């Protein structure tokens, strides 16, 4: 047949019905190949509404009100297909509102060293529609402050900030990047070629990374800068090597855009304590599971301090990945 | 001397996928079935023949009260026995297993045993959080009943089975690709059963046994302790044991091998279980796309010991497969493999794809000194990982984190031999000889710890200063020299025969293959060819290139023009070397000479990187 049927059968038992029970089912017919997860809550809701209507006023069993079902069903079909939402007036006192809610993937856990950055212009959002916590932290989301910093500056508890940002992640309002430092190391991903292949990404990029008030940066300069990022090269090195290309480009926004669109990725450092004598405690943080970012956030020491401590320790190796 | 770096691989295959084992049994694993059910429909109506896991009928409240009860345990099983249809959901959230268990045998047989016009097609039914997938199959010929010649009684009407359905219950939010894989398995089992039924009424016999046990149990229910009839069926029915085995395999390894009636083999693998890296799996579509794009210069790396792999093959497998497994090696590319194994290249591609699909091999670039490797971003570098333990056992005296640290910066295998490294104490421990190094690299590649970096080149001419408005209008070369595909000829598609059998490629068919351009100096032919090649560039670009000092040398300019279509950022150095039969040094020199218009970067090959890192 190539079709899929979604329905929610209801059975109401009562002596007043001709067979002591009324069975009905309002279903939707769809193409077999479409993803219909979001239609299921609508079908369920409708069956619940109809059950209530039947119990209250015999909507379905009475002949005259049964006639209303036909226009209701055609409105339902047309409106859902057109706009994804519909309003069904049943009678003077009852109206059914239905809306297709898009199901999204579960968002990842937000860590305290993650940096949220808006995927669209901040001003597009009507702030009053968001909850209080989100409203309080919104001004501090600038694509450079990490969660811990936002929590401290906005004076909101850390876990609340994490949850609020996770919520924003779910709706695709923000995406997460890593903390920016001039000592960071990045490298290109195969997706960097999309800067050349895809005109829209090109436009977006050049608009995003050009310094304020300057002429638009050239594609070649920007592409060279991205390709200049490689393991072993810090952002500082990049700036000194490509100073000419950086005349019209803001390096922080360059990195930010690259991370958001996955044109580049950050190489994090992971210390691992490989040699230790039997008597000492097993390493808690230097196991290869915690990056420098995480360790610095959790312990409060700076990157340089951590580097100094670990460089001189012969028992610790550092992996970059 | 053929290097066999896979020697000494641990035979315990499960160790390759440490994480997937624990998650398989957790509630909510979307790639495992919840239950397997066999129903039939015939002259006696719809019957549920077998289901596994069966309802643990013993856990009814009466028996629980007799045991010591933990006061913190929620008693949810009470709901199931009251409500046969499993509709009670609001009180306490039932696990998916309990949901399916909540469907009684009668309900299941009614909904799953379809009418005959639904046979031969995919069957899918979703009830709340459970999705049933199957392939109802018609048994056309009624079995011929052998009536004993000495039996004087009139021939009784033997109950006939009209159709049957092997159904898998899945979680409703399972991926569509998982659902179609399960349907595939259901269909395969159905085909085998249909065949055996026609040959020797196998299914009817097994069904009779199953129903007999079920009737026996329900009629002899003494001492108030009901037993599950399905538990009794298992020792008596081979088919029941096969179905149980299928279910168990799907939940653990994802590889199913059954012998229906000890005769027909049904084999199946669930790619979602096999191709896992950490917690994520590689979607089969991505795998297929990757496999369609492999090239003759790629190599096949076996994930298991050659001996182990050969022992897993069925007795009647293709000799070509055996030959391939015996001759393949991490340092040999597919084209060399075709020559060594004496098979057509196309066949090599097909067998390689087959091995990759079954999780027995991955595609890499053949190992050589100039290969540059780096730590994979998804590598597990934890000190306490099972990989670290295995590495220490395999290579005593070396530890995995230290070795991995060496690959933190991209390093070529040749650099490991560099004697200029200061021999500090811990470095002395890391010094490895070349052969052992190769073994370690292969070990790490098999466990998805390393990625290989390649050099990609892109042509980007600096914009002209005088016309700033126009420069960005020029679409980059990539967009203009579009669409010329250098992938393997379209013949590689799963399971379909092809006409172009000669695929011993030395260079793919392109208009500008090296043979056409004569090496003789500045002949008009060569000049014209160069001009034609450069014609795809804009005027500004052409002028700029011709003004580069290196372009004054006609040889260099010719080489540049010839390779122009590679400078789109999609072909790496090794590919150009292979296609154009050039040396690495030649290319590197050329890139250097024309560096004012070329931008070079290093990253992994997106075609095969899927084997090291899942799709984002």
Coordinates of C-alpha atoms in Angstrom, one line a residue, chain B residues 131-579:
Chain B
X131 CA 7.4 -1.5 17.4
X132 CA 6.9 -4.9 15.9
X133 CA 8.7 -5.8 12.7
X134 CA 8.3 -8.9 10.7
X135 CA 7.8 -10.5 7.3
X136 CA 4.7 -12.7 7.2
X137 CA 5.2 -15.6 4.8
X138 CA 2.7 -17.8 3.1
X139 CA 3.0 -21.5 3.1
X140 CA 1.6 -22.4 -0.3
X141 CA 1.4 -26.1 -0.4
X142 CA -0.4 -27.9 2.3
X143 CA 2.0 -30.5 3.7
X144 CA 1.4 -34.0 2.3
X145 CA 0.4 -36.1 5.2
X146 CA 1.9 -39.6 5.2
X147 CA -0.8 -41.9 6.3
X148 CA 0.2 -45.3 7.4
X149 CA -1.0 -48.0 5.1
X150 CA -2.2 -50.2 7.9
X151 CA -4.2 -47.5 9.5
X152 CA -7.8 -48.3 8.9
X153 CA -9.3 -45.2 10.4
X154 CA -10.5 -42.5 8.0
X155 CA -8.0 -39.8 7.1
X156 CA -8.4 -37.1 9.7
X157 CA -8.3 -33.4 8.7
X158 CA -4.8 -32.5 9.8
X159 CA -4.5 -28.9 10.9
X160 CA -2.7 -26.9 8.2
X161 CA -0.7 -23.8 8.7
X162 CA -1.4 -21.1 6.1
X163 CA 1.1 -18.5 7.1
X164 CA 3.6 -17.7 9.8
X165 CA 5.4 -14.5 11.0
X166 CA 8.7 -14.2 12.7
X167 CA 8.4 -10.9 14.6
X168 CA 11.0 -8.8 16.4
X169 CA 9.8 -6.3 19.0
X170 CA 11.9 -3.2 19.1
X171 CA 11.9 0.1 20.9
X172 CA 9.7 2.6 19.1
X173 CA 12.5 5.1 18.8
X174 CA 14.9 2.7 17.1
X175 CA 16.6 4.1 14.0
X176 CA 14.9 3.4 10.7
X177 CA 18.0 1.6 9.5
X178 CA 17.8 -0.7 12.6
X179 CA 14.2 -1.4 11.8
X180 CA 14.9 -2.3 8.2
X181 CA 17.9 -4.5 9.3
X182 CA 15.6 -6.4 11.6
X183 CA 13.0 -6.8 8.9
X184 CA 15.8 -8.2 6.7
X185 CA 16.6 -10.8 9.3
X186 CA 13.0 -11.8 9.7
X187 CA 12.8 -12.2 6.0
X188 CA 15.9 -14.4 5.9
X189 CA 14.6 -16.7 8.6
X190 CA 11.3 -16.8 6.9
X191 CA 12.8 -17.9 3.6
X192 CA 14.8 -20.6 5.3
X193 CA 11.7 -21.9 7.1
X194 CA 9.6 -21.8 4.0
X195 CA 12.2 -23.8 2.2
X196 CA 12.5 -26.4 4.9
X197 CA 8.7 -26.6 5.2
X198 CA 8.4 -27.5 1.6
X199 CA 11.2 -30.0 1.8
X200 CA 10.2 -31.8 4.9
X201 CA 7.5 -30.0 6.8
X202 CA 9.9 -28.8 9.3
X203 CA 7.9 -25.9 10.5
X204 CA 4.7 -27.8 10.9
X205 CA 6.5 -30.4 13.0
X206 CA 8.1 -27.8 15.2
X207 CA 4.8 -26.0 15.6
X208 CA 3.1 -29.1 16.6
X209 CA 5.7 -29.7 19.3
X210 CA 5.4 -26.2 20.6
X211 CA 1.6 -26.3 20.7
X212 CA 1.6 -29.7 22.4
X213 CA 3.9 -28.4 25.2
X214 CA 1.7 -25.3 25.6
X215 CA -1.5 -27.4 25.9
X216 CA 0.2 -29.8 28.3
X217 CA 1.3 -27.0 30.6
X218 CA -2.0 -25.3 30.8
X219 CA -3.9 -28.5 31.5
X220 CA -1.5 -29.8 34.1
X221 CA -1.2 -26.7 36.3
X222 CA -0.9 -28.3 39.7
X223 CA 0.2 -26.9 43.0
X224 CA -0.6 -23.3 42.0
X225 CA 2.8 -22.5 40.6
X226 CA 2.3 -21.7 37.0
X227 CA 5.2 -22.4 34.7
X228 CA 6.0 -20.7 31.5
X229 CA 5.3 -23.2 28.7
X230 CA 8.0 -21.6 26.6
X231 CA 10.6 -22.6 29.1
X232 CA 9.6 -26.2 28.5
X233 CA 9.6 -25.8 24.8
X234 CA 13.2 -24.8 24.6
X235 CA 14.8 -28.1 25.3
X236 CA 12.4 -29.9 22.9
X237 CA 12.3 -27.6 19.9
X238 CA 15.4 -26.7 17.8
X239 CA 13.5 -23.8 16.2
X240 CA 12.8 -22.3 19.6
X241 CA 16.5 -22.6 20.5
X242 CA 17.4 -21.0 17.2
X243 CA 15.1 -18.0 17.8
X244 CA 16.4 -17.6 21.3
X245 CA 20.0 -17.7 19.9
X246 CA 19.1 -15.0 17.3
X247 CA 17.7 -12.8 20.1
X248 CA 20.7 -13.3 22.3
X249 CA 23.2 -12.6 19.5
X250 CA 21.3 -9.5 18.4
X251 CA 21.5 -8.1 22.0
X252 CA 25.2 -8.8 22.4
X253 CA 27.5 -9.1 19.4
X254 CA 25.1 -8.2 16.6
X255 CA 26.2 -11.2 14.6
X256 CA 23.6 -14.0 14.0
X257 CA 24.4 -17.4 12.6
X258 CA 21.7 -20.0 12.7
X259 CA 21.4 -23.4 11.2
X260 CA 17.7 -23.9 10.6
X261 CA 17.0 -27.6 10.9
X262 CA 20.7 -28.1 11.2
X263 CA 20.7 -27.7 7.4
X264 CA 20.2 -24.2 6.1
X265 CA 22.5 -21.5 7.3
X266 CA 21.0 -18.0 8.0
X267 CA 23.7 -15.4 8.7
X268 CA 23.1 -11.8 9.5
X269 CA 24.9 -8.9 11.1
X270 CA 23.6 -5.7 12.6
X271 CA 26.0 -3.0 11.5
X272 CA 25.0 -0.8 14.3
X273 CA 26.5 -3.2 16.8
X274 CA 29.5 -4.0 14.8
X275 CA 30.7 -0.6 13.8
X276 CA 30.8 1.2 17.1
X277 CA 33.4 3.6 18.3
X278 CA 32.8 4.3 21.9
X279 CA 29.1 5.0 22.4
X280 CA 28.2 6.0 18.9
X281 CA 27.7 3.8 15.9
X282 CA 28.5 4.4 12.3
X283 CA 25.2 4.6 10.4
X284 CA 25.1 2.0 7.6
X285 CA 24.4 4.6 4.9
X286 CA 27.6 6.4 5.8
X287 CA 29.4 3.2 5.7
X288 CA 28.0 2.4 2.2
X289 CA 28.9 5.8 0.9
X290 CA 32.4 5.4 2.1
X291 CA 32.7 2.0 0.6
X292 CA 31.5 3.3 -2.8
X293 CA 34.3 5.8 -2.8
X294 CA 37.3 3.6 -2.1
X295 CA 40.1 3.7 -4.6
X296 CA 42.7 1.2 -5.8
X297 CA 45.4 2.9 -3.8
X298 CA 43.6 2.2 -0.5
X299 CA 44.4 -0.9 1.5
X300 CA 42.4 -3.4 3.5
X301 CA 43.3 -3.8 7.1
X302 CA 42.0 -6.9 8.8
X303 CA 40.7 -6.4 12.3
X304 CA 41.2 -9.9 13.4
X305 CA 43.9 -12.5 13.2
X306 CA 44.0 -14.2 9.8
X307 CA 43.6 -17.7 11.4
X308 CA 40.6 -16.6 13.5
X309 CA 39.0 -15.0 10.6
X310 CA 39.4 -18.1 8.3
X311 CA 38.0 -20.3 11.0
X312 CA 34.8 -18.2 11.1
X313 CA 34.0 -18.7 7.5
X314 CA 31.5 -21.3 6.4
X315 CA 32.8 -24.4 4.7
X316 CA 31.3 -23.5 1.3
X317 CA 32.6 -20.0 1.2
X318 CA 34.1 -18.5 -2.0
X319 CA 37.8 -19.5 -2.5
X320 CA 38.4 -15.9 -3.7
X321 CA 37.5 -14.7 -0.2
X322 CA 40.0 -17.1 1.3
X323 CA 42.7 -16.1 -1.1
X324 CA 42.1 -12.5 -0.4
X325 CA 42.3 -12.9 3.3
X326 CA 45.5 -14.9 3.0
X327 CA 47.2 -12.3 0.8
X328 CA 46.1 -9.1 2.2
X329 CA 48.4 -6.9 4.3
X330 CA 48.5 -3.5 5.7
X331 CA 51.2 -2.4 3.4
X332 CA 49.6 -3.6 0.2
X333 CA 47.1 -1.5 -1.7
X334 CA 44.0 -3.0 -3.3
X335 CA 45.5 -3.0 -6.8
X336 CA 48.6 -4.9 -5.6
X337 CA 46.3 -7.2 -3.7
X338 CA 44.4 -7.9 -6.9
X339 CA 47.6 -8.9 -8.7
X340 CA 48.9 -11.0 -5.8
X341 CA 45.7 -12.8 -5.3
X342 CA 45.0 -13.1 -9.0
X343 CA 41.6 -11.6 -8.8
X344 CA 39.9 -8.8 -10.8
X345 CA 40.1 -5.5 -9.1
X346 CA 36.3 -5.2 -9.1
X347 CA 36.1 -8.5 -7.2
X348 CA 38.6 -7.2 -4.7
X349 CA 36.5 -4.2 -4.1
X350 CA 33.4 -6.3 -3.6
X351 CA 35.0 -8.7 -1.2
X352 CA 36.7 -5.8 0.7
X353 CA 33.3 -4.1 1.0
X354 CA 31.8 -7.3 2.3
X355 CA 34.5 -7.7 4.9
X356 CA 34.2 -4.1 6.0
X357 CA 30.4 -4.5 6.3
X358 CA 30.8 -7.5 8.6
X359 CA 33.2 -5.6 10.8
X360 CA 36.2 -7.8 9.9
X361 CA 38.3 -5.1 8.2
X362 CA 38.6 -1.4 7.7
X363 CA 40.0 0.7 4.8
X364 CA 43.2 2.6 5.4
X365 CA 45.9 4.0 3.3
X366 CA 48.7 1.5 2.9
X367 CA 51.4 1.8 5.5
X368 CA 54.6 3.4 4.3
X369 CA 57.3 5.5 5.8
X370 CA 56.0 8.8 4.6
X371 CA 52.6 8.3 6.2
X372 CA 51.8 10.9 8.8
X373 CA 49.7 9.8 11.7
X374 CA 48.1 11.7 14.6
X375 CA 46.0 10.8 17.6
X376 CA 42.4 10.4 16.7
X377 CA 40.1 12.9 18.5
X378 CA 38.0 10.0 19.6
X379 CA 40.9 7.9 20.9
X380 CA 40.5 6.6 24.4
X381 CA 43.7 7.6 26.1
X382 CA 42.7 6.9 29.6
X383 CA 45.3 5.3 31.7
X384 CA 42.9 2.7 33.0
X385 CA 41.3 1.7 29.7
X386 CA 41.2 -2.0 28.7
X387 CA 43.2 -0.9 25.6
X388 CA 46.1 0.2 27.8
X389 CA 46.1 -3.2 29.4
X390 CA 46.1 -5.1 26.2
X391 CA 48.8 -3.0 24.7
X392 CA 51.1 -3.7 27.7
X393 CA 50.5 -7.4 27.3
X394 CA 51.1 -7.3 23.6
X395 CA 54.1 -5.1 23.7
X396 CA 55.9 -5.7 27.0
X397 CA 58.0 -2.8 28.2
X398 CA 55.9 -0.2 26.4
X399 CA 52.9 1.6 27.7
X400 CA 50.1 2.9 25.6
X401 CA 49.8 6.5 26.8
X402 CA 53.5 7.2 26.2
X403 CA 53.2 5.8 22.8
X404 CA 50.1 7.8 22.1
X405 CA 51.8 10.9 23.3
X406 CA 54.3 10.5 20.6
X407 CA 51.5 10.9 18.1
X408 CA 50.2 14.1 19.7
X409 CA 51.9 16.0 17.0
X410 CA 51.6 14.5 13.5
X411 CA 54.6 12.3 12.9
X412 CA 55.7 10.2 10.0
X413 CA 56.9 6.7 10.6
X414 CA 60.3 7.7 9.1
X415 CA 60.7 10.2 12.0
X416 CA 60.8 7.5 14.5
X417 CA 64.1 6.4 13.3
X418 CA 65.6 9.8 13.7
X419 CA 68.8 9.3 15.7
X420 CA 69.0 13.0 16.5
X421 CA 66.4 12.5 19.3
X422 CA 68.1 13.1 22.6
X423 CA 68.1 9.8 24.3
X424 CA 66.7 10.7 27.7
X425 CA 65.8 7.9 30.0
X426 CA 62.1 7.6 29.2
X427 CA 62.8 8.0 25.6
X428 CA 65.1 5.1 25.6
X429 CA 62.2 3.0 26.8
X430 CA 60.2 4.3 23.8
X431 CA 62.8 3.5 21.2
X432 CA 61.4 0.8 19.0
X433 CA 62.7 -1.0 16.1
X434 CA 61.0 -0.5 12.8
X435 CA 59.2 -3.8 12.7
X436 CA 57.8 -3.4 16.1
X437 CA 56.8 0.1 15.3
X438 CA 54.8 -1.1 12.3
X439 CA 53.1 -3.7 14.5
X440 CA 52.2 -1.0 17.1
X441 CA 50.9 1.3 14.4
X442 CA 48.7 -1.4 13.0
X443 CA 47.5 -2.3 16.4
X444 CA 46.5 1.3 17.1
X445 CA 44.9 1.7 13.7
X446 CA 42.8 -1.4 14.3
X447 CA 41.6 0.1 17.6
X448 CA 40.8 3.4 16.0
X449 CA 43.4 5.3 17.9
X450 CA 45.2 7.0 15.0
X451 CA 44.2 9.0 12.0
X452 CA 46.3 9.6 9.0
X453 CA 46.8 13.1 7.7
X454 CA 47.1 13.9 4.0
X455 CA 48.0 17.1 2.2
X456 CA 45.3 18.9 0.2
X457 CA 45.9 21.7 -2.1
X458 CA 43.6 24.5 -3.2
X459 CA 44.0 27.1 -5.9
X460 CA 43.2 30.6 -4.7
X461 CA 44.6 33.5 -6.6
X462 CA 45.1 36.7 -4.7
X463 CA 42.4 39.2 -5.6
X464 CA 43.2 42.0 -7.9
X465 CA 43.6 45.3 -6.2
X466 CA 42.0 47.5 -8.8
X467 CA 38.6 45.9 -9.0
X468 CA 37.7 45.0 -5.5
X469 CA 34.0 44.8 -6.3
X470 CA 34.4 42.1 -8.9
X471 CA 36.9 39.7 -7.3
X472 CA 34.4 37.9 -5.1
X473 CA 32.1 37.4 -8.0
X474 CA 34.6 34.9 -9.5
X475 CA 33.5 31.6 -8.1
X476 CA 36.6 29.7 -7.0
X477 CA 38.1 27.1 -9.2
X478 CA 36.4 24.4 -7.3
X479 CA 33.0 25.6 -8.3
X480 CA 33.9 26.0 -11.9
X481 CA 35.9 22.9 -12.6
X482 CA 33.0 21.0 -11.1
X483 CA 31.7 17.5 -11.2
X484 CA 34.5 15.7 -12.8
X485 CA 34.5 12.6 -10.7
X486 CA 37.6 10.7 -10.1
X487 CA 36.0 8.0 -8.1
X488 CA 35.9 4.3 -9.1
X489 CA 33.8 3.6 -12.1
X490 CA 30.1 3.2 -11.2
X491 CA 30.4 -0.5 -11.2
X492 CA 30.8 -0.8 -7.5
X493 CA 27.3 -1.3 -6.1
X494 CA 26.4 -3.9 -3.6
X495 CA 25.4 -7.2 -5.1
X496 CA 24.8 -6.1 -8.7
X497 CA 26.8 -7.6 -11.6
X498 CA 28.8 -5.2 -13.7
X499 CA 29.8 -5.1 -17.3
X500 CA 33.1 -3.3 -17.0
X501 CA 35.4 -6.0 -15.7
X502 CA 38.7 -4.6 -16.6
X503 CA 39.4 -2.4 -13.7
X504 CA 43.1 -2.8 -13.4
X505 CA 43.5 0.9 -13.4
X506 CA 46.8 2.5 -13.7
X507 CA 45.2 5.9 -14.2
X508 CA 41.5 6.6 -14.5
X509 CA 40.1 7.9 -17.8
X510 CA 40.4 11.6 -17.9
X511 CA 41.0 13.9 -20.7
X512 CA 44.4 15.0 -19.6
X513 CA 46.2 11.8 -18.7
X514 CA 50.0 12.0 -18.7
X515 CA 50.3 9.9 -21.9
X516 CA 48.8 12.7 -24.0
X517 CA 51.2 15.5 -23.1
X518 CA 54.5 15.0 -24.9
X519 CA 57.6 15.7 -23.0
X520 CA 59.3 17.3 -25.9
X521 CA 59.9 20.9 -25.0
X522 CA 57.7 23.7 -26.2
X523 CA 55.9 22.1 -29.1
X524 CA 52.8 23.9 -30.4
X525 CA 50.7 20.9 -29.3
X526 CA 51.9 21.2 -25.8
X527 CA 51.4 24.9 -25.8
X528 CA 47.9 24.6 -27.0
X529 CA 47.1 22.0 -24.4
X530 CA 48.4 24.2 -21.7
X531 CA 46.3 27.0 -22.9
X532 CA 43.2 24.9 -23.0
X533 CA 43.8 23.8 -19.5
X534 CA 44.2 27.3 -18.3
X535 CA 41.2 28.4 -20.2
X536 CA 38.9 27.4 -17.3
X537 CA 40.5 30.1 -15.2
X538 CA 39.4 33.7 -15.3
X539 CA 41.5 36.3 -17.1
X540 CA 42.8 37.7 -13.9
X541 CA 43.8 34.3 -12.6
X542 CA 45.5 33.3 -15.8
X543 CA 47.5 36.5 -15.9
X544 CA 48.6 36.2 -12.3
X545 CA 49.7 32.6 -12.8
X546 CA 51.6 33.4 -15.9
X547 CA 53.4 36.2 -14.1
X548 CA 54.8 33.9 -11.4
X549 CA 58.5 33.4 -12.0
X550 CA 58.1 29.6 -12.0
X551 CA 55.6 29.8 -14.8
X552 CA 58.4 31.0 -17.1
X553 CA 59.6 27.5 -17.2
X554 CA 57.4 25.7 -19.7
X555 CA 57.8 22.3 -18.1
X556 CA 56.6 23.6 -14.7
X557 CA 53.8 25.5 -16.3
X558 CA 52.7 22.5 -18.2
X559 CA 52.8 20.3 -15.1
X560 CA 50.8 22.9 -13.2
X561 CA 48.2 23.1 -15.9
X562 CA 47.9 19.4 -16.1
X563 CA 47.3 19.1 -12.4
X564 CA 45.0 22.1 -12.2
X565 CA 41.8 20.1 -11.7
X566 CA 43.3 18.5 -8.6
X567 CA 43.7 21.8 -6.9
X568 CA 40.2 21.9 -5.5
X569 CA 41.0 20.7 -2.1
X570 CA 39.5 17.3 -2.6
X571 CA 42.4 15.3 -3.8
X572 CA 45.3 14.6 -1.6
X573 CA 48.9 14.3 -2.5
X574 CA 49.0 10.5 -2.6
X575 CA 46.0 10.4 -4.9
X576 CA 47.7 12.8 -7.3
X577 CA 50.9 10.7 -7.1
X578 CA 48.9 7.6 -7.9
X579 CA 46.8 9.0 -10.7

